[in-house]
mmCIF file of C-alpha atoms in Angstrom:
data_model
loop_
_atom_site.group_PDB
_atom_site.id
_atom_site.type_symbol
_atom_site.label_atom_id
_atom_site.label_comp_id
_atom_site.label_asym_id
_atom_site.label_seq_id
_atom_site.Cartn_x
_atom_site.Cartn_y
_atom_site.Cartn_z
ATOM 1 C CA UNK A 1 17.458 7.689 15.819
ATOM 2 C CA UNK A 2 14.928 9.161 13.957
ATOM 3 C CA UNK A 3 16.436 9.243 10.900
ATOM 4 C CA UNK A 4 17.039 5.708 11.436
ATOM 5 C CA UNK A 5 13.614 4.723 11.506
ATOM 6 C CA UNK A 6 12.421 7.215 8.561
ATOM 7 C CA UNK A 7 15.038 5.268 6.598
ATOM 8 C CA UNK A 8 13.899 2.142 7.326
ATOM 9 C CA UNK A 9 10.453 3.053 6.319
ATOM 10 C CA UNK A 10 11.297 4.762 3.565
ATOM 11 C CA UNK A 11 13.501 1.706 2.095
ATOM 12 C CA UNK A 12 10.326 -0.908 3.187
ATOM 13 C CA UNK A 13 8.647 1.718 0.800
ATOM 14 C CA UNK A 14 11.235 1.266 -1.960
ATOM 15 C CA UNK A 15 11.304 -2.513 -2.089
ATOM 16 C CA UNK A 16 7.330 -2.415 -2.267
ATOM 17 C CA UNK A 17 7.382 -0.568 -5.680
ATOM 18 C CA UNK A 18 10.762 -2.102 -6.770
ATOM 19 C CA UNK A 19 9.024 -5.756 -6.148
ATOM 20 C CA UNK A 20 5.525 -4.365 -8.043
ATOM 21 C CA UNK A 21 7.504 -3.174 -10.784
ATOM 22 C CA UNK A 22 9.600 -6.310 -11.244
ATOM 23 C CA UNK A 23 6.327 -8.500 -11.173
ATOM 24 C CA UNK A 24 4.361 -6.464 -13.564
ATOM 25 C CA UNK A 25 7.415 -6.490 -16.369
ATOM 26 C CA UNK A 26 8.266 -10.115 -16.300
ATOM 27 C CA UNK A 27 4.304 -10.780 -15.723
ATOM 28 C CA UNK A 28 5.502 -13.079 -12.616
ATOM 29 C CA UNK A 29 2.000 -14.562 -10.957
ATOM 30 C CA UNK A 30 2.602 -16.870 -8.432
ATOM 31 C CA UNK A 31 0.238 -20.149 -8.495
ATOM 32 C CA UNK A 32 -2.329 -20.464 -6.138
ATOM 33 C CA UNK A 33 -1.803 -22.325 -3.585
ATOM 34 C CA UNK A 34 -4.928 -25.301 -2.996
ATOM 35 C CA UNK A 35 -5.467 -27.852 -0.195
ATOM 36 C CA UNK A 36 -7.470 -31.171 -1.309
ATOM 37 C CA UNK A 37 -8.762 -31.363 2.236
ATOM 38 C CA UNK A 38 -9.107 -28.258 4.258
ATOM 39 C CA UNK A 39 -10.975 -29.174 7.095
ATOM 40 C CA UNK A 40 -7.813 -29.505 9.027
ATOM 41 C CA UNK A 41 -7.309 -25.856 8.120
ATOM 42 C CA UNK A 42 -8.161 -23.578 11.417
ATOM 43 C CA UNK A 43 -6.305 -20.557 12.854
ATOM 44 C CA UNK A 44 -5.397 -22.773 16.242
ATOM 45 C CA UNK A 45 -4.861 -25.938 14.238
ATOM 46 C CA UNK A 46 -1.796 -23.667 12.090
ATOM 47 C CA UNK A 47 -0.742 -21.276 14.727
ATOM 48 C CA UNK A 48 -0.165 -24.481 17.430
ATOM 49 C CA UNK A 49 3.017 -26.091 15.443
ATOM 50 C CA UNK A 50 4.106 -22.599 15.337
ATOM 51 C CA UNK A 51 4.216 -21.935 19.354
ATOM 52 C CA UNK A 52 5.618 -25.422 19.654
ATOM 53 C CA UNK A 53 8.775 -24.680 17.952
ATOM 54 C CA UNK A 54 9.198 -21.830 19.468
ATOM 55 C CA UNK A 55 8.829 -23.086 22.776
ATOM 56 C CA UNK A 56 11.777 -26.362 21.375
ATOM 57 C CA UNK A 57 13.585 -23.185 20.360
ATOM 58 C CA UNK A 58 13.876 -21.442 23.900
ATOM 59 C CA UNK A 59 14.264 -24.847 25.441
ATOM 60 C CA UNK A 60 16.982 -25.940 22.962
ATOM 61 C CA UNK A 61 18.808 -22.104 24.099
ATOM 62 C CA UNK A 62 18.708 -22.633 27.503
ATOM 63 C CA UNK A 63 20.298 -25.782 27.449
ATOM 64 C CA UNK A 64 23.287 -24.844 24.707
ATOM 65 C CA UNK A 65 23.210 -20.865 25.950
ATOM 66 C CA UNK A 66 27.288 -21.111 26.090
ATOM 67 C CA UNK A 67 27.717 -22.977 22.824
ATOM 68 C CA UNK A 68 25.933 -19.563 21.199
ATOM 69 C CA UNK A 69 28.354 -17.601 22.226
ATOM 70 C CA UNK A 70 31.178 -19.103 20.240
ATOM 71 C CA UNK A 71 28.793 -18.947 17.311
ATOM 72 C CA UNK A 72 28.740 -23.084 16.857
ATOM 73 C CA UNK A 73 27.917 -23.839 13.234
ATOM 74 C CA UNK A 74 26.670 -27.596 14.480
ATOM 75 C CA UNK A 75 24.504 -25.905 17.654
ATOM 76 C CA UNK A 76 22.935 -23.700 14.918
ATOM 77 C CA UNK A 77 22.159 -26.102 12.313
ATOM 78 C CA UNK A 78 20.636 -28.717 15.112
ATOM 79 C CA UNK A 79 18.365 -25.032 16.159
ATOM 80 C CA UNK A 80 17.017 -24.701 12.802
ATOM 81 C CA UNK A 81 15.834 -28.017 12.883
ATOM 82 C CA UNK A 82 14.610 -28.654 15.753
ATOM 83 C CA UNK A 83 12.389 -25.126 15.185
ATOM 84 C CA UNK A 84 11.120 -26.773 12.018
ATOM 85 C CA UNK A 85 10.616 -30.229 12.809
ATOM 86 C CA UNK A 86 6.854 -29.356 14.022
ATOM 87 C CA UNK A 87 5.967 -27.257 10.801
ATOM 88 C CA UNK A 88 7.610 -30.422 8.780
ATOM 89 C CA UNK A 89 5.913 -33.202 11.084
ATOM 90 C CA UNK A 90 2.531 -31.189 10.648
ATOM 91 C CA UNK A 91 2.265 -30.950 7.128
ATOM 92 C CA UNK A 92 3.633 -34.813 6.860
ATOM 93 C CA UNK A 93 0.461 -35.471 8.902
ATOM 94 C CA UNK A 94 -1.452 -33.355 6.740
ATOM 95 C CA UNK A 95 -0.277 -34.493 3.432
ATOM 96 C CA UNK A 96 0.803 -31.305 2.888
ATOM 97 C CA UNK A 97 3.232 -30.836 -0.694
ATOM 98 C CA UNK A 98 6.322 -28.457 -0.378
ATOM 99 C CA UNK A 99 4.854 -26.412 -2.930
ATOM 100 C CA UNK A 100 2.365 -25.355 -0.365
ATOM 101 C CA UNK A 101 4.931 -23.242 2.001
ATOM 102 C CA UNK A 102 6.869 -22.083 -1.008
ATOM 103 C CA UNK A 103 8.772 -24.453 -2.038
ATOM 104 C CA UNK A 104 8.600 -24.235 -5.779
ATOM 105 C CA UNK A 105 10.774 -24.014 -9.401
ATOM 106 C CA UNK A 106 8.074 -21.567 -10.287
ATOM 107 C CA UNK A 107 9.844 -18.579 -11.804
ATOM 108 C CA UNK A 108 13.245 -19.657 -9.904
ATOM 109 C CA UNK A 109 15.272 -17.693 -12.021
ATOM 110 C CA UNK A 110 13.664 -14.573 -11.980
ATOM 111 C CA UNK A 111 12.804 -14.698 -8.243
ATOM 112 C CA UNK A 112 16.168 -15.377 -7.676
ATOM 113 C CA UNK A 113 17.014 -11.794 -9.583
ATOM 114 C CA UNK A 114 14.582 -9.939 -7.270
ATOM 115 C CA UNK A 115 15.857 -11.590 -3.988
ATOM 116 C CA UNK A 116 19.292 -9.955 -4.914
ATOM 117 C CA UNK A 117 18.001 -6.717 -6.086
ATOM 118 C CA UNK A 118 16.396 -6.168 -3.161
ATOM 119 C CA UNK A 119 18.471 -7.274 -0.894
ATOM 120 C CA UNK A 120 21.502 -5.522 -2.306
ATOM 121 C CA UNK A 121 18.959 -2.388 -1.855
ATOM 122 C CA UNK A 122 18.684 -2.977 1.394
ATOM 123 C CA UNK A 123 22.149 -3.225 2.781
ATOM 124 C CA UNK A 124 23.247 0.146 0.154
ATOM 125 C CA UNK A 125 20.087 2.231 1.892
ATOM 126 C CA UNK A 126 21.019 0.797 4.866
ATOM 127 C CA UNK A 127 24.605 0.595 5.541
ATOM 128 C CA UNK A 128 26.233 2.075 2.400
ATOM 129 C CA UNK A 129 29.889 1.674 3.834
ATOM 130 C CA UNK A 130 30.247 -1.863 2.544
ATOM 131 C CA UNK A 131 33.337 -2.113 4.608
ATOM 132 C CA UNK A 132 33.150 -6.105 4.710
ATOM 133 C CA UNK A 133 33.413 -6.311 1.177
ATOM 134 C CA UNK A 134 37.141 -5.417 1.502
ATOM 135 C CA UNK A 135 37.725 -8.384 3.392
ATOM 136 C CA UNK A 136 40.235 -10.969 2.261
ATOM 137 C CA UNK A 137 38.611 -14.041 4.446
ATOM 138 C CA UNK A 138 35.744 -15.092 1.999
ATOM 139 C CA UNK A 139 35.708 -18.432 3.195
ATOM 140 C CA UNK A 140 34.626 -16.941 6.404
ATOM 141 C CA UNK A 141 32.197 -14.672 4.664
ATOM 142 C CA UNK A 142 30.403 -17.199 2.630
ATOM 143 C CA UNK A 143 30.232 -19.645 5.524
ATOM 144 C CA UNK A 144 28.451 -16.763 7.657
ATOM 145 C CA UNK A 145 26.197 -15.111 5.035
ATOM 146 C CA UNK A 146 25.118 -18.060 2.635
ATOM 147 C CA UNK A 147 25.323 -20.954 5.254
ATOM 148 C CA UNK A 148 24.509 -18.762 8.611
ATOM 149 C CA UNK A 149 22.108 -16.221 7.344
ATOM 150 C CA UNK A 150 20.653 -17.397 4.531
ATOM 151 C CA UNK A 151 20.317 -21.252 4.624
ATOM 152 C CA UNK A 152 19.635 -21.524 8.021
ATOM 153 C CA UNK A 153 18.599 -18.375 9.571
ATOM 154 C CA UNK A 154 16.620 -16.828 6.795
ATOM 155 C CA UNK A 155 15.141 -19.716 4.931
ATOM 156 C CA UNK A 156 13.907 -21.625 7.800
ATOM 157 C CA UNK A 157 11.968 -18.695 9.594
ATOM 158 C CA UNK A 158 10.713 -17.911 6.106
ATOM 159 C CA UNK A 159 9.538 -21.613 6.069
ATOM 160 C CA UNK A 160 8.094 -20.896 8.965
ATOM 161 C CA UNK A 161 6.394 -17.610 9.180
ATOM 162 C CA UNK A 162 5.787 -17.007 5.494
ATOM 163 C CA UNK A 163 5.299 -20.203 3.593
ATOM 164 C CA UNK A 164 3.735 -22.298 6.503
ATOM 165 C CA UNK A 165 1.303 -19.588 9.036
ATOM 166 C CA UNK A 166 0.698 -16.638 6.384
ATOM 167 C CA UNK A 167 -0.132 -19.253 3.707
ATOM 168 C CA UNK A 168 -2.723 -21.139 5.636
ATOM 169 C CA UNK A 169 -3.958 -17.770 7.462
ATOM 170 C CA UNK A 170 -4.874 -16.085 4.282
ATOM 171 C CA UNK A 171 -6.383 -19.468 2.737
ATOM 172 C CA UNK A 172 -8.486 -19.338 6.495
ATOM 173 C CA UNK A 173 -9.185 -15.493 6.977
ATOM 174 C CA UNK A 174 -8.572 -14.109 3.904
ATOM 175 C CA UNK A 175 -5.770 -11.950 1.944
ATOM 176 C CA UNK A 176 -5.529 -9.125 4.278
ATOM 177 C CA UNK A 177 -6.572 -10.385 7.241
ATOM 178 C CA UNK A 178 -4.383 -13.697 6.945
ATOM 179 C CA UNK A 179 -1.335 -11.233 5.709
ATOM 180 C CA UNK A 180 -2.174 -8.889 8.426
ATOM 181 C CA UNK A 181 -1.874 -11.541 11.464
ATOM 182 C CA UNK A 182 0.683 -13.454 10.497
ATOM 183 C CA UNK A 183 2.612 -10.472 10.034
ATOM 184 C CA UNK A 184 1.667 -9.724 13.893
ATOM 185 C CA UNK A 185 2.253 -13.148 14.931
ATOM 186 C CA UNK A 186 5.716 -13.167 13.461
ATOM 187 C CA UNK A 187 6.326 -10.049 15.230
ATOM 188 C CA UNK A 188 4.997 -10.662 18.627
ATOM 189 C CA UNK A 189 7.534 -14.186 18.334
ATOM 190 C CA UNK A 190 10.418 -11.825 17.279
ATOM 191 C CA UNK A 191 9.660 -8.836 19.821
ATOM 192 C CA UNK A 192 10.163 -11.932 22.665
ATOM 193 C CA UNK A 193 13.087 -12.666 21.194
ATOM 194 C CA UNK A 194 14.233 -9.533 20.935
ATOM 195 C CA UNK A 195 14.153 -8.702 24.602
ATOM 196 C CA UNK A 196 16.068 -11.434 25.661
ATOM 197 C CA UNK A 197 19.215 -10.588 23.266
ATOM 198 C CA UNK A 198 18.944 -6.937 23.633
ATOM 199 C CA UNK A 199 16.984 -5.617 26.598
ATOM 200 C CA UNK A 200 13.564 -3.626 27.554
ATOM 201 C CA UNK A 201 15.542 -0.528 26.899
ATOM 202 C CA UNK A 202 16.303 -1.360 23.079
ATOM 203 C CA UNK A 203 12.519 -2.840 22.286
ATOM 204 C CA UNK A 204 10.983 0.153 20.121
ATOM 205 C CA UNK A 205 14.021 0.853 18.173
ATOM 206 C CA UNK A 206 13.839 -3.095 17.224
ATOM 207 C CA UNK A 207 9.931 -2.877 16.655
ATOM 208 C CA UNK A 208 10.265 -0.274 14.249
ATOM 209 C CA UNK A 209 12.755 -1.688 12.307
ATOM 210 C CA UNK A 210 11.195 -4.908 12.352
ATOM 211 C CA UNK A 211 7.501 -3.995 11.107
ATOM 212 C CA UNK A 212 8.441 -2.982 8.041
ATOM 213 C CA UNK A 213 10.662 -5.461 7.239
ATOM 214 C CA UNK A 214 8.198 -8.354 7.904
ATOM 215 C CA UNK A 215 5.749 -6.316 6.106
ATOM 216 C CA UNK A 216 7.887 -6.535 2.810
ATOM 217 C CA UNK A 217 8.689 -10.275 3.496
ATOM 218 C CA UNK A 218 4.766 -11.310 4.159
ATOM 219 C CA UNK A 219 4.205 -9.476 1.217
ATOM 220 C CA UNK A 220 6.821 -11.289 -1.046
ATOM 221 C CA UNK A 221 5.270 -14.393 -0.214
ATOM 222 C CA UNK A 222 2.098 -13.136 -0.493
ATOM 223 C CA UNK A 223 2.204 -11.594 -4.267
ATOM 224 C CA UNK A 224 4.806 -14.594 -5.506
ATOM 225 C CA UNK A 225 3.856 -17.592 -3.342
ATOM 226 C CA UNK A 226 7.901 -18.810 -3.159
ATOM 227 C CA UNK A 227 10.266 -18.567 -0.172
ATOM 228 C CA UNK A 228 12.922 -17.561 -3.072
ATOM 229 C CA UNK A 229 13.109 -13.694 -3.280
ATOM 230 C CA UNK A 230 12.242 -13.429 0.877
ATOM 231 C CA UNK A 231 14.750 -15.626 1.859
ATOM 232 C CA UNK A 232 17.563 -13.696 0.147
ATOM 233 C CA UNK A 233 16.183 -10.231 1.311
ATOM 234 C CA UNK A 234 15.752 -11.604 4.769
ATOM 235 C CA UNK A 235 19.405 -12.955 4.798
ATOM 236 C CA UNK A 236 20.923 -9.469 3.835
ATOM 237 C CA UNK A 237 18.816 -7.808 6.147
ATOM 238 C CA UNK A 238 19.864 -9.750 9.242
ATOM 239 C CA UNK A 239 23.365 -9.839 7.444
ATOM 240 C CA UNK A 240 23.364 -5.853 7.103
ATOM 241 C CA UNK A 241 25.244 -4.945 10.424
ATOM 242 C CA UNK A 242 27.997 -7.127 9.249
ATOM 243 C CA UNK A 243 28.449 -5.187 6.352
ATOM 244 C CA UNK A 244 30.190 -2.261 8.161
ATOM 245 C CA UNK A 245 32.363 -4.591 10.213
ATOM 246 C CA UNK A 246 35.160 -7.125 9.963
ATOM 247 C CA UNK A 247 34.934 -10.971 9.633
ATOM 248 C CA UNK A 248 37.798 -13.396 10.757
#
């Protein structure tokens, strides 16, 4: 177990300088992200659409808890958007451009590249077996990494915890301080989460692992200001476990 989480740390560690390295050769600045009116812009006023689709999202998992289960590509989809309808409804209000969470073609190509490196990093530090990759269904395995993981899954709490809060916190608090608490915002939501799925039992194994991952993703936003290259490190991560298993 401890090796586990020294190798988690260690490959957080990796990405960092893998990332910095990748930015500084192909001179990749991401633009800075402005507001024409940011008087709506206070820590309750961003955090608030935040809590509320969390709460949709435990409401919306009580009520379909059996459809989970049998891993319903429809129940999963409606999830997603119902957790980001008040993020999307808020900045509609606000006037708020896509380019403001992330949404850009700034340096798509290249951002693209990183996503991939590091995510391909990730799963071969990680879980070097690569068993999946032997599989003959890849119908099934692009329908649950690029559809499951990373359109819905990955991009969508990106949207939300990277693009939307940490964007607006930093603008608010400041680069560190902004990075720093949506980072344990995003974690606090996630460490909920986590007890539900897994237990009490299993909640510092999943807190370890799950600092320094958000760490690296706040920080990809942060240093590039796309959802591009944290989307696609986020989807391998949750994707990892797969990799060592069988899909049908």
């Amino acid at each position: 177990m401890v090796n586990g989480y020294i190798n988690i740390i260690s490959t957080a560690i990796i990405i960092f300088l893998i990332t910095n390295i990748f930015l500084r050769i192909f001179k990749i600045q991401g633009i800075e992200i402005e507001f024409k009116d940011n008087s709506h812009l206070k820590n309750w006023n961003v955090v608030l659409p935040v809590l509320i689709s969390i709460i949709f999202m435990n409401i919306y998992i009580i009520i379909f808890l059996d459809k989970f289960s049998n891993n319903n590509l429809m129940i999963n989809t409606t999830l997603q958007i119902v957790l980001c309808s008040p993020i999307v409804l808020t900045m509609i209000k606000n006037r708020e451009s896509l380019k403001s969470v992330g949404i850009t073609k700034n340096n798509i190509i290249k951002l693209t590249i990183l996503g991939f490196i590091i995510g391909s990093v990730y799963v071969l530090l990680n879980n070097p077996s690569l068993t999946l990759l032997k599989t003959s269904n890849y119908k099934k395995l692009i329908e649950y990494f690029v559809i499951r993981y990373m359109i819905l899954i990955a991009f969508s709490e990106e949207f939300i915890y990277r693009g939307y809060l940490q964007t607006r916190l930093i603008i608010i608090n400041g680069k560190k301080k902004g990075y720093l608490i949506s980072t344990l915002i995003s974690v606090l939501i996630h460490t909920t989460i986590n007890i539900k799925i897994y237990g009490i039992s299993m909640l510092p194994e999943k807190i370890i692992i799950l600092i320094p991952l958000t760490l690296v993703l706040g920080y990809l936003q942060m240093e590039t200001k796309s959802l591009i290259p944290g989307t696609i490190l986020h989807a391998f991560a949750d994707f990892c476990p797969f990799f060592s298993g069988t899909i049908y």
